[in-house]
Backbone as CSV, one residue per row, in Angstrom:
resi,resn,N_x,N_y,N_z,CA_x,CA_y,CA_z,C_x,C_y,C_z
1,MET,108.487,103.256,55.479,109.095,102.009,54.999,108.716,101.557,53.850
2,SER,109.703,101.404,52.603,109.483,100.940,51.501,109.057,99.499,51.508
3,ASN,108.098,99.575,50.002,107.714,97.900,49.968,108.809,96.920,50.092
4,THR,110.198,97.140,49.441,111.148,96.231,49.550,111.366,96.169,51.052
5,GLU,111.839,97.095,51.848,111.694,96.856,53.204,110.320,96.049,54.109
6,VAL,109.878,96.420,53.663,108.556,95.383,54.303,108.545,94.085,53.840
7,LEU,108.713,93.796,52.575,109.087,92.489,52.120,110.080,91.767,52.580
8,GLN,111.055,92.607,52.889,112.531,91.647,53.345,112.274,91.648,54.821
9,TRP,111.369,92.545,55.623,111.032,92.075,57.284,110.304,90.894,57.320
10,ALA,109.507,90.946,56.211,108.308,89.748,56.440,109.167,88.268,56.473
11,ALA,110.130,88.580,55.391,110.964,87.356,54.717,111.582,86.875,55.815
12,GLU,112.362,87.660,56.940,112.886,87.244,57.875,112.142,86.622,58.919
13,ALA,111.150,87.569,59.197,110.047,86.945,60.278,109.832,85.487,59.845
14,ASP,109.083,85.217,58.491,109.283,83.997,58.430,110.139,82.679,58.673
15,ASP,111.522,83.349,58.213,112.553,82.693,58.635,112.684,82.221,59.947
16,SER,112.361,83.268,60.760,112.381,83.106,62.213,111.440,82.119,62.722
17,LEU,110.212,82.064,62.151,109.272,81.475,62.701,109.748,79.913,62.307
18,ALA,110.116,79.806,61.227,110.405,78.690,60.568,111.710,77.756,61.338
19,ARG,112.472,78.645,62.013,113.475,78.159,62.796,113.284,77.735,64.229
20,ASN,111.905,78.584,64.595,111.433,78.295,66.173,110.361,77.169,65.905
21,LYS,110.554,75.853,67.034,109.497,74.953,66.821,108.446,75.411,67.827
22,ILE,107.198,75.151,67.430,105.952,75.848,68.191,105.699,74.509,69.160
23,LEU,105.641,74.755,70.392,105.441,73.341,71.276,104.203,73.665,72.126
24,THR,103.620,72.407,72.202,102.240,72.073,72.907,102.435,72.726,74.163
25,ASN,101.353,72.699,75.050,101.447,73.006,76.490,102.139,71.681,76.963
26,ASP,102.105,70.695,76.851,102.650,69.666,77.357,104.261,69.519,77.113
27,GLU,104.696,69.904,76.115,106.065,69.816,75.794,106.538,71.085,76.369
28,ILE,106.096,72.395,76.521,106.264,73.524,77.313,106.737,72.903,78.881
29,ILE,105.874,72.541,79.434,105.723,72.007,81.053,107.102,70.961,80.879
30,ARG,107.041,69.966,80.089,108.440,69.083,80.162,109.702,69.991,80.042
31,THR,109.676,70.981,79.049,111.062,71.647,78.842,111.433,72.260,79.853
32,VAL,110.541,73.008,80.687,110.714,73.867,81.809,110.868,73.196,82.993
33,THR,110.434,71.764,83.323,110.521,70.891,84.251,112.177,70.233,84.066
34,ALA,112.440,70.001,83.190,113.750,69.372,82.565,114.961,70.583,83.141
35,LYS,114.697,71.665,82.683,115.530,72.737,83.235,115.472,73.078,84.698
36,ASP,114.690,72.801,85.370,114.375,72.936,86.885,115.498,71.949,87.318
37,ASP,115.379,70.728,86.934,115.949,69.664,87.728,117.386,69.793,87.236
38,ASP,117.653,70.523,86.026,119.180,70.893,85.880,119.759,71.525,87.054
39,ASP,118.922,72.756,87.481,119.472,73.493,88.627,119.739,72.943,89.937
40,ASP,119.488,71.458,89.988,119.398,70.854,91.513,121.097,70.443,91.712
41,ASP,121.466,70.630,90.465,122.945,70.016,90.608,123.779,71.308,91.239
42,VAL,123.481,72.480,91.302,124.227,73.686,91.457,124.815,73.390,93.052
43,THR,125.860,73.786,93.185,126.669,73.547,94.376,126.846,75.138,94.792
44,LEU,126.442,75.579,96.217,126.915,76.887,96.725,128.121,76.865,96.922
45,VAL,129.134,77.761,96.335,130.469,77.733,96.555,130.804,78.593,98.031
46,ASN,130.240,79.719,98.132,130.390,80.666,99.190,130.118,80.512,100.288
47,THR,130.651,79.654,101.183,130.207,79.320,102.485,131.142,79.724,103.327
48,ILE,132.026,80.520,102.870,133.159,81.215,103.911,132.287,82.196,104.943
49,LYS,132.364,82.425,106.120,131.934,83.175,107.222,132.869,84.348,107.227
50,ILE,132.332,85.387,107.087,132.901,86.827,107.090,133.036,87.186,108.567
51,SER,134.062,87.610,109.199,133.816,87.983,110.790,133.582,89.544,110.720
52,HIS,133.103,90.024,111.770,132.363,91.439,111.546,133.741,92.297,111.596
53,SER,135.076,91.769,112.162,136.428,92.617,111.995,136.810,92.742,110.606
54,GLU,136.507,91.660,109.924,136.731,91.662,108.349,135.905,92.466,107.511
55,ALA,134.596,92.543,107.785,133.563,93.232,107.199,134.095,94.814,107.441
56,GLY,134.321,94.953,108.598,134.456,96.505,109.032,135.635,96.929,108.133
57,ALA,137.041,96.009,108.078,137.936,96.443,107.538,137.553,97.006,105.831
58,ALA,136.834,95.839,105.287,136.405,96.324,104.232,135.833,97.487,103.790
59,LEU,134.887,97.712,104.782,133.762,98.609,104.719,134.728,99.945,104.726
60,ASN,135.843,100.154,105.537,136.724,101.268,105.593,137.338,101.320,104.413
61,THR,137.837,100.492,103.835,138.602,100.585,102.565,137.849,101.214,101.698
62,SER,136.301,100.751,101.507,135.530,101.223,100.399,134.904,102.422,100.989
63,LEU,134.862,103.114,102.233,134.847,104.329,102.518,135.901,105.155,102.146
64,GLN,136.967,104.704,102.223,138.077,105.693,101.927,138.391,105.628,100.245
65,TRP,137.979,104.805,99.490,137.931,104.815,98.008,136.752,105.719,97.780
66,ALA,135.425,105.765,98.105,134.571,106.462,97.905,134.565,107.898,98.037
67,LYS,135.437,108.185,99.151,135.962,109.525,99.291,136.781,110.055,98.229
68,GLU,137.563,109.183,98.018,138.477,109.600,96.980,138.146,109.758,95.361
69,GLN,136.858,109.037,95.225,136.166,109.100,93.929,135.256,110.209,94.012
70,ASN,135.087,110.966,95.008,134.011,111.764,95.346,132.818,111.391,95.093
71,PHE,132.312,110.401,95.795,131.133,109.795,95.642,129.894,110.753,96.585
72,GLU,128.567,110.808,96.163,127.826,111.644,96.576,127.635,111.368,98.287
73,ALA,127.241,112.247,98.976,127.292,112.384,100.529,126.304,110.988,100.833
74,HIS,125.291,110.810,100.332,124.213,109.995,100.856,124.836,108.448,100.622
75,LYS,125.609,108.308,99.374,126.439,106.882,99.314,127.493,106.779,100.627
76,ILE,128.221,108.107,100.680,129.415,107.702,101.805,128.600,107.657,103.320
77,MET,127.489,108.290,103.370,126.949,108.024,104.787,126.472,106.719,104.876
78,LEU,125.962,106.028,103.651,125.511,104.430,103.802,126.696,103.533,104.259
79,LEU,127.771,104.085,103.501,128.948,102.980,103.869,129.338,103.246,105.274
80,ARG,129.328,104.409,105.756,129.442,104.585,107.172,128.766,103.881,108.248
81,ARG,127.338,103.961,107.789,126.610,103.352,108.601,126.706,101.841,108.671
82,LEU,127.008,101.109,107.391,127.551,99.916,107.576,128.580,99.474,108.198
83,ARG,129.592,100.301,108.067,130.960,100.304,108.819,130.810,100.313,110.216
84,ASP,129.847,101.282,110.769,129.590,101.200,112.263,128.758,100.098,112.786
85,ARG,127.790,100.062,111.743,126.753,98.379,112.436,127.878,97.137,112.324
86,ALA,128.684,97.118,111.833,129.991,95.938,111.634,130.614,96.176,113.260
87,PHE,131.105,97.329,113.412,131.657,97.624,114.718,130.715,97.308,115.609
88,GLN,129.694,97.973,115.907,128.511,97.478,116.746,128.571,95.828,117.204
89,LEU,128.211,95.124,116.342,128.253,93.653,116.130,129.353,92.809,116.448
90,LYS,130.672,93.577,116.298,131.861,93.176,116.817,132.134,93.209,118.330
91,ILE,131.748,94.495,118.789,131.661,94.909,120.053,130.628,94.176,121.059
92,GLY,129.554,93.848,120.350,128.477,92.997,121.020,128.785,91.388,121.134
93,LYS,129.531,90.934,119.904,129.884,89.673,120.274,131.350,89.647,121.230
94,ALA,132.174,90.586,121.129,133.049,90.381,122.628,132.403,90.746,123.771
95,ALA,131.387,91.413,123.891,130.797,91.685,125.207,130.376,90.270,125.602
96,GLN,129.753,89.665,124.696,129.042,88.486,124.761,129.642,87.346,125.280
97,ARG,130.964,87.166,124.867,132.029,86.357,124.748,132.781,86.697,126.398
98,LYS,132.655,87.819,126.955,133.468,88.247,128.019,132.368,87.968,129.189
99,PHE,131.042,88.140,128.770,129.967,87.930,129.754,129.777,86.245,129.948
100,PHE,129.607,85.833,128.988,129.318,84.126,128.931,130.772,83.471,129.257
101,GLY,131.756,83.843,129.104,133.111,83.406,129.280,133.311,82.098,128.076
102,HIS,132.900,82.807,126.673,133.108,81.714,125.716,134.737,82.279,124.998
């Protein structure tokens, strides 16, 4: 690195330091606490319950797409296991309804 480049880098670093305010510990705590308070206003949007049938259908579609895209075998197997689990949950819930009369 030439002397000119070093001087330019040092000048840029000085400018960067001048733009950034150095905070005390108390100021840092107040700043972080104020940002945390802003997060309390966040409302969760995704409260829709997805049925086992819908999950199974989506996983079937994903599985078909993954095969068409020539995904690696272990990734396809993961999708199959997820799909099969959704099916098992669907069957289990249906059996519960039948048994308990819901």
